Amino acid sequence: MKQVQHGHSILKSNCFEVNLRALLRSALQKAVRRGNIEIVEKVAGKLALMSDSSWLNSRAQIILFEECWRDAKLLAKSTPSIARLSSIASKTKNKSAAGLGTLAHALVEGDYSVLDFAPERKALKIVAAACERPNDFFRWAIDLAPPEDHSFVYAAKRAFSQASWPWDKAFVLAGTYFTVTEKPALASETYATVPPFPYWVAIDKHTKPGKLAFRRAAVDLRISETLLSWSSFYFEGAKTNAVDPSLWWDAELYWRFATVKSSPEDAQNLWRNVIARIQHEVRSESAALKEVIEGCKFGLLRD
């Protein structure tokens, strides 16, 4: 990667190189959400070249449930991870499994306030119980699903076992629950115009430079770092090109901000007032990340 100047800074730095994998992983899911297929393919290809194929495969499965659970049945098909991610990027998203999974995980962790936000307590309690007894849940799902969907349930169980984080596992359980109980149509293609990818959004709370940027901004502006991080996620990082209405996603949103004594409306206003500051804080890393990704073609680095 060549050096790029930004003011008096050299963008290629040891710090950036150390954090590159985390930055690319962050950029990948945000590009999927925003429907930017070209960026998805470039980033996935770069990660594969960095020996991250195993992570790509397991992450593609989680993203399917988190962003587009209506296509969860396609998990039964043997599909390369880059092709799976590109397909999700092209579809209308549905965040219901993410919402239900998040609330179920919180309930398992002892936060009973989620019961006040859930649009349906039965589903929430079933998925929360599944988090604690997954084998029983998948046996129940097999009994409920028609024979032609058994391969999907087995694939979902494998995705569950491969997931690293408990909330990711909860997304899989929630998506499986919806699939076997609602028997949904597949997600529709979206033809929404895709704007240029904003590289700075990849530098979020899951990356070291992003954490530092949020911390500095929170201290200087005397606001909660946690509130700032969640505001960034819901109103920037989680943006999609097209999304179905979802009572479960709305429930997660209102519950989340209630936990930090705020509301989605106030948090969105906060983010609007801080966004320029965060963009400025991460401008060097953003420019360097853009250089790396745009130096890839169809997932392969140029010589």
CSV table of C-alpha atoms in Angstrom, one decimal:
chain,number,residue,atom,x,y,z
A,1,MET,CA,0.0,0.0,0.0
A,2,LYS,CA,1.4,3.4,-1.0
A,3,GLN,CA,1.7,6.2,1.5
A,4,VAL,CA,-1.0,8.9,1.4
A,5,GLN,CA,-0.7,12.3,2.9
A,6,HIS,CA,-3.4,14.0,4.9
A,7,GLY,CA,-2.1,17.3,6.3
A,8,HIS,CA,1.1,16.4,8.1
A,9,SER,CA,0.2,12.8,8.7
A,10,ILE,CA,1.3,9.6,6.9
A,11,LEU,CA,-1.7,7.4,6.7
A,12,LYS,CA,0.2,4.2,6.4
A,13,SER,CA,1.2,3.5,10.0
A,14,ASN,CA,2.0,0.5,12.1
A,15,CYS,CA,-1.1,1.2,14.1
A,16,PHE,CA,-3.3,1.1,11.0
A,17,GLU,CA,-1.7,-2.1,9.7
A,18,VAL,CA,-2.3,-3.8,13.1
A,19,ASN,CA,-5.9,-2.8,13.1
A,20,LEU,CA,-6.5,-3.5,9.4
A,21,ARG,CA,-8.3,-6.9,9.8
A,22,ALA,CA,-10.7,-5.4,12.3
A,23,LEU,CA,-11.4,-2.5,10.1
A,24,LEU,CA,-12.1,-4.7,7.1
A,25,ARG,CA,-14.4,-6.9,9.1
A,26,SER,CA,-16.3,-3.9,10.2
A,27,ALA,CA,-16.5,-2.5,6.7
A,28,LEU,CA,-17.8,-5.8,5.3
A,29,GLN,CA,-21.1,-6.0,7.3
A,30,LYS,CA,-21.8,-2.3,6.8
A,31,ALA,CA,-21.3,-2.7,3.1
A,32,VAL,CA,-23.7,-5.6,3.1
A,33,ARG,CA,-26.3,-3.6,5.0
A,34,ARG,CA,-26.0,-0.7,2.6
A,35,GLY,CA,-26.2,-2.9,-0.5
A,36,ASN,CA,-22.7,-2.0,-1.8
A,37,ILE,CA,-21.9,-5.2,-3.6
A,38,GLU,CA,-18.7,-4.0,-5.1
A,39,ILE,CA,-17.3,-3.1,-1.7
A,40,VAL,CA,-18.6,-6.4,-0.2
A,41,GLU,CA,-16.7,-8.4,-2.9
A,42,LYS,CA,-13.5,-6.4,-2.5
A,43,VAL,CA,-13.4,-6.6,1.2
A,44,ALA,CA,-14.3,-10.3,1.4
A,45,GLY,CA,-11.6,-11.0,-1.2
A,46,LYS,CA,-9.0,-9.1,0.7
A,47,LEU,CA,-9.9,-10.9,4.0
A,48,ALA,CA,-9.7,-14.2,2.1
A,49,LEU,CA,-6.2,-13.3,1.0
A,50,MET,CA,-5.4,-12.5,4.7
A,51,SER,CA,-6.3,-16.2,5.6
A,52,ASP,CA,-9.6,-15.1,7.0
A,53,SER,CA,-11.8,-17.6,5.0
A,54,SER,CA,-13.0,-19.5,8.1
A,55,TRP,CA,-14.2,-16.3,9.7
A,56,LEU,CA,-15.8,-15.2,6.4
A,57,ASN,CA,-17.8,-18.4,6.2
A,58,SER,CA,-19.1,-18.3,9.8
A,59,ARG,CA,-19.7,-14.6,9.6
A,60,ALA,CA,-21.7,-14.8,6.4
A,61,GLN,CA,-24.1,-17.3,8.1
A,62,ILE,CA,-24.6,-14.9,11.0
A,63,ILE,CA,-25.1,-11.9,8.7
A,64,LEU,CA,-27.8,-13.9,6.9
A,65,PHE,CA,-29.8,-14.2,10.1
A,66,GLU,CA,-29.1,-10.8,11.5
A,67,GLU,CA,-29.7,-8.8,8.3
A,68,CYS,CA,-32.0,-10.9,6.1
A,69,TRP,CA,-33.5,-13.8,8.0
A,70,ARG,CA,-36.2,-14.3,5.3
A,71,ASP,CA,-33.5,-15.9,3.2
A,72,ALA,CA,-32.4,-18.2,6.0
A,73,LYS,CA,-33.6,-21.3,4.2
A,74,LEU,CA,-30.8,-20.7,1.6
A,75,LEU,CA,-28.4,-21.6,4.3
A,76,ALA,CA,-29.1,-25.3,3.4
A,77,LYS,CA,-27.4,-24.7,0.0
A,78,SER,CA,-23.7,-24.9,-0.3
A,79,THR,CA,-22.8,-21.3,-1.4
A,80,PRO,CA,-19.4,-19.6,-1.3
A,81,SER,CA,-19.3,-17.0,1.4
A,82,ILE,CA,-18.6,-14.1,-1.0
A,83,ALA,CA,-21.6,-15.1,-3.1
A,84,ARG,CA,-23.8,-15.4,0.0
A,85,LEU,CA,-22.8,-12.0,1.2
A,86,SER,CA,-23.3,-10.4,-2.2
A,87,SER,CA,-26.8,-11.9,-2.3
A,88,ILE,CA,-27.7,-10.5,1.1
A,89,ALA,CA,-26.4,-7.1,0.0
A,90,SER,CA,-28.8,-7.1,-3.0
A,91,LYS,CA,-31.9,-7.9,-0.9
A,92,THR,CA,-34.4,-6.0,1.2
A,93,LYS,CA,-33.2,-6.4,4.8
A,94,ASN,CA,-35.4,-7.6,7.7
A,95,LYS,CA,-34.1,-7.0,11.2
A,96,SER,CA,-36.7,-9.0,13.2
A,97,ALA,CA,-34.4,-11.8,14.0
A,98,ALA,CA,-31.7,-9.3,15.2
A,99,GLY,CA,-34.3,-7.6,17.4
A,100,LEU,CA,-35.9,-10.7,18.9
A,101,GLY,CA,-32.4,-12.3,19.4
A,102,THR,CA,-31.0,-9.3,21.2
A,103,LEU,CA,-34.0,-9.1,23.5
A,104,ALA,CA,-33.9,-12.8,24.2
A,105,HIS,CA,-30.2,-12.7,25.0
A,106,ALA,CA,-30.8,-9.8,27.4
A,107,LEU,CA,-33.6,-11.7,29.1
A,108,VAL,CA,-31.3,-14.7,29.6
A,109,GLU,CA,-28.8,-12.2,31.1
A,110,GLY,CA,-31.4,-11.2,33.7
A,111,ASP,CA,-32.8,-8.0,32.2
A,112,TYR,CA,-36.5,-8.5,32.6
A,113,SER,CA,-37.3,-5.0,31.4
A,114,VAL,CA,-37.3,-6.4,27.8
A,115,LEU,CA,-40.6,-8.0,28.6
A,116,ASP,CA,-42.1,-4.5,28.7
A,117,PHE,CA,-40.9,-3.8,25.2
A,118,ALA,CA,-41.5,-7.1,23.4
A,119,PRO,CA,-44.3,-7.1,20.9
A,120,GLU,CA,-45.0,-10.7,21.8
A,121,ARG,CA,-43.8,-12.3,25.0
A,122,LYS,CA,-44.3,-15.9,23.8
A,123,ALA,CA,-41.7,-15.7,21.0
A,124,LEU,CA,-39.3,-13.9,23.4
A,125,LYS,CA,-39.6,-16.6,26.0
A,126,ILE,CA,-39.2,-19.4,23.5
A,127,VAL,CA,-36.0,-17.9,22.0
A,128,ALA,CA,-34.7,-17.1,25.5
A,129,ALA,CA,-35.3,-20.7,26.5
A,130,ALA,CA,-33.6,-21.8,23.3
A,131,CYS,CA,-30.5,-19.9,24.3
A,132,GLU,CA,-30.2,-22.0,27.4
A,133,ARG,CA,-31.4,-25.3,25.8
A,134,PRO,CA,-30.5,-25.1,22.1
A,135,ASN,CA,-30.6,-28.9,21.5
A,136,ASP,CA,-34.2,-29.1,22.7
A,137,PHE,CA,-35.0,-26.1,20.5
A,138,PHE,CA,-33.6,-27.6,17.4
A,139,ARG,CA,-35.4,-30.9,18.1
A,140,TRP,CA,-38.6,-28.9,18.4
A,141,ALA,CA,-37.8,-27.0,15.1
A,142,ILE,CA,-37.3,-30.3,13.3
A,143,ASP,CA,-40.7,-31.6,14.6
A,144,LEU,CA,-42.4,-28.4,13.5
A,145,ALA,CA,-40.7,-28.0,10.1
A,146,PRO,CA,-41.9,-29.9,7.0
A,147,PRO,CA,-39.5,-32.6,5.7
A,148,GLU,CA,-38.2,-30.3,2.9
A,149,ASP,CA,-37.0,-27.8,5.5
A,150,HIS,CA,-35.1,-30.3,7.7
A,151,SER,CA,-31.9,-29.5,5.9
A,152,PHE,CA,-32.3,-25.9,6.8
A,153,VAL,CA,-32.8,-26.7,10.5
A,154,TYR,CA,-29.6,-28.8,10.5
A,155,ALA,CA,-27.7,-26.0,8.7
A,156,ALA,CA,-29.0,-23.5,11.3
A,157,LYS,CA,-27.8,-25.8,14.1
A,158,ARG,CA,-24.3,-25.9,12.6
A,159,ALA,CA,-24.3,-22.1,12.2
A,160,PHE,CA,-25.4,-21.8,15.8
A,161,SER,CA,-22.5,-24.0,17.0
A,162,GLN,CA,-20.0,-22.1,14.9
A,163,ALA,CA,-21.1,-18.6,16.1
A,164,SER,CA,-18.7,-17.0,18.6
A,165,TRP,CA,-20.8,-14.5,20.5
A,166,PRO,CA,-24.0,-15.3,22.5
A,167,TRP,CA,-26.0,-12.6,20.7
A,168,ASP,CA,-25.0,-14.0,17.4
A,169,LYS,CA,-26.2,-17.4,18.5
A,170,ALA,CA,-29.5,-15.7,19.6
A,171,PHE,CA,-29.9,-14.2,16.1
A,172,VAL,CA,-29.7,-17.8,14.6
A,173,LEU,CA,-32.2,-19.1,17.1
A,174,ALA,CA,-34.6,-16.2,16.4
A,175,GLY,CA,-34.3,-16.5,12.6
A,176,THR,CA,-34.9,-20.3,12.9
A,177,TYR,CA,-37.9,-19.7,15.1
A,178,PHE,CA,-39.4,-17.2,12.5
A,179,THR,CA,-38.6,-19.5,9.6
A,180,VAL,CA,-40.3,-22.6,11.1
A,181,THR,CA,-43.3,-20.8,12.5
A,182,GLU,CA,-44.0,-18.2,9.8
A,183,LYS,CA,-42.8,-20.0,6.7
A,184,PRO,CA,-41.9,-16.7,5.0
A,185,ALA,CA,-41.4,-15.8,1.4
A,186,LEU,CA,-37.8,-15.2,0.4
A,187,ALA,CA,-36.5,-11.6,0.6
A,188,SER,CA,-37.1,-9.5,-2.4
A,189,GLU,CA,-34.4,-7.9,-4.5
A,190,THR,CA,-33.9,-4.2,-4.0
A,191,TYR,CA,-33.1,-1.8,-6.8
A,192,ALA,CA,-32.5,1.3,-4.5
A,193,THR,CA,-29.7,3.6,-5.6
A,194,VAL,CA,-26.5,2.8,-3.7
A,195,PRO,CA,-24.5,5.9,-2.8
A,196,PRO,CA,-20.7,5.8,-2.5
A,197,PHE,CA,-19.6,3.8,0.5
A,198,PRO,CA,-18.7,6.0,3.5
A,199,TYR,CA,-15.5,4.4,4.7
A,200,TRP,CA,-15.4,6.2,8.0
A,201,VAL,CA,-18.4,4.3,9.3
A,202,ALA,CA,-16.2,1.1,9.5
A,203,ILE,CA,-14.2,2.8,12.2
A,204,ASP,CA,-16.7,2.1,15.0
A,205,LYS,CA,-16.7,0.9,18.6
A,206,HIS,CA,-15.5,-2.6,17.5
A,207,THR,CA,-12.2,-1.2,16.3
A,208,LYS,CA,-9.4,0.3,18.4
A,209,PRO,CA,-9.2,3.7,16.6
A,210,GLY,CA,-13.0,3.9,16.7
A,211,LYS,CA,-13.1,3.3,20.5
A,212,LEU,CA,-10.5,6.0,21.0
A,213,ALA,CA,-12.4,8.5,18.8
A,214,PHE,CA,-15.7,7.9,20.7
A,215,ARG,CA,-13.9,8.2,24.0
A,216,ARG,CA,-12.3,11.5,23.1
A,217,ALA,CA,-15.6,12.9,21.8
A,218,ALA,CA,-17.5,11.8,24.8
A,219,VAL,CA,-15.1,13.3,27.2
A,220,ASP,CA,-14.8,16.6,25.3
A,221,LEU,CA,-18.6,16.9,24.9
A,222,ARG,CA,-19.4,15.6,28.4
A,223,ILE,CA,-21.7,12.9,27.2
A,224,SER,CA,-22.1,9.2,27.9
A,225,GLU,CA,-19.6,7.2,25.8
A,226,THR,CA,-22.1,4.2,25.9
A,227,LEU,CA,-24.9,6.4,24.6
A,228,LEU,CA,-22.7,7.8,21.9
A,229,SER,CA,-21.6,4.3,20.8
A,230,TRP,CA,-25.1,3.0,20.6
A,231,SER,CA,-26.3,6.1,18.8
A,232,SER,CA,-23.6,5.6,16.2
A,233,PHE,CA,-24.6,2.0,15.7
A,234,TYR,CA,-28.3,2.4,15.3
A,235,PHE,CA,-28.2,5.6,13.3
A,236,GLU,CA,-25.1,5.0,11.2
A,237,GLY,CA,-23.6,1.6,11.4
A,238,ALA,CA,-26.9,-0.2,11.0
A,239,LYS,CA,-28.1,1.8,8.1
A,240,THR,CA,-29.5,-0.3,5.2
A,241,ASN,CA,-30.3,0.3,1.6
A,242,ALA,CA,-33.8,-1.1,2.0
A,243,VAL,CA,-35.5,-2.6,5.1
A,244,ASP,CA,-38.9,-4.1,6.0
A,245,PRO,CA,-40.8,-2.6,8.9
A,246,SER,CA,-40.1,-4.6,12.1
A,247,LEU,CA,-41.8,-4.4,15.4
A,248,TRP,CA,-38.9,-6.5,16.9
A,249,TRP,CA,-36.3,-4.1,15.7
A,250,ASP,CA,-38.2,-1.1,17.0
A,251,ALA,CA,-38.6,-2.9,20.3
A,252,GLU,CA,-34.8,-3.4,20.5
A,253,LEU,CA,-34.2,0.3,19.7
A,254,TYR,CA,-36.5,1.6,22.4
A,255,TRP,CA,-35.3,-0.9,25.0
A,256,ARG,CA,-31.6,-0.2,24.2
A,257,PHE,CA,-31.9,3.5,24.7
A,258,ALA,CA,-34.1,3.1,27.8
A,259,THR,CA,-31.1,1.2,29.3
A,260,VAL,CA,-29.0,4.4,29.0
A,261,LYS,CA,-31.8,6.7,30.1
A,262,SER,CA,-32.5,8.1,26.7
A,263,SER,CA,-34.8,7.6,23.7
A,264,PRO,CA,-34.3,6.9,20.0
A,265,GLU,CA,-35.4,10.4,19.2
A,266,ASP,CA,-33.0,12.1,21.6
A,267,ALA,CA,-30.2,9.7,20.6
A,268,GLN,CA,-30.7,10.5,16.9
A,269,ASN,CA,-30.5,14.2,17.6
A,270,LEU,CA,-27.3,13.6,19.6
A,271,TRP,CA,-25.7,11.7,16.7
A,272,ARG,CA,-26.6,14.4,14.2
A,273,ASN,CA,-24.7,16.9,16.4
A,274,VAL,CA,-21.7,14.6,16.9
A,275,ILE,CA,-21.3,13.0,13.4
A,276,ALA,CA,-19.0,15.7,12.0
A,277,ARG,CA,-16.7,15.4,15.1
A,278,ILE,CA,-16.4,11.7,14.7
A,279,GLN,CA,-15.7,12.0,10.9
A,280,HIS,CA,-12.9,14.4,11.7
A,281,GLU,CA,-11.5,12.2,14.4
A,282,VAL,CA,-11.2,9.1,12.1
A,283,ARG,CA,-10.3,10.9,8.9
A,284,SER,CA,-6.8,9.5,8.6
A,285,GLU,CA,-7.9,5.9,9.2
A,286,SER,CA,-10.8,6.4,6.8
A,287,ALA,CA,-8.6,7.6,4.0
A,288,ALA,CA,-6.1,4.7,4.6
A,289,LEU,CA,-8.9,2.1,4.6
A,290,LYS,CA,-10.4,3.6,1.4
A,291,GLU,CA,-7.0,3.2,-0.3
A,292,VAL,CA,-6.7,-0.4,0.7
A,293,ILE,CA,-10.2,-1.4,-0.4
A,294,GLU,CA,-10.2,0.6,-3.6
A,295,GLY,CA,-6.8,-1.1,-4.4
A,296,CYS,CA,-8.7,-4.4,-4.7
A,297,LYS,CA,-10.5,-5.5,-7.8
A,298,PHE,CA,-13.2,-8.2,-7.6
A,299,GLY,CA,-11.8,-9.2,-4.2
A,300,LEU,CA,-8.2,-9.4,-5.4
A,301,LEU,CA,-5.4,-6.9,-4.7
A,302,ARG,CA,-3.8,-5.2,-7.7
A,303,ASP,CA,-0.1,-5.8,-8.1
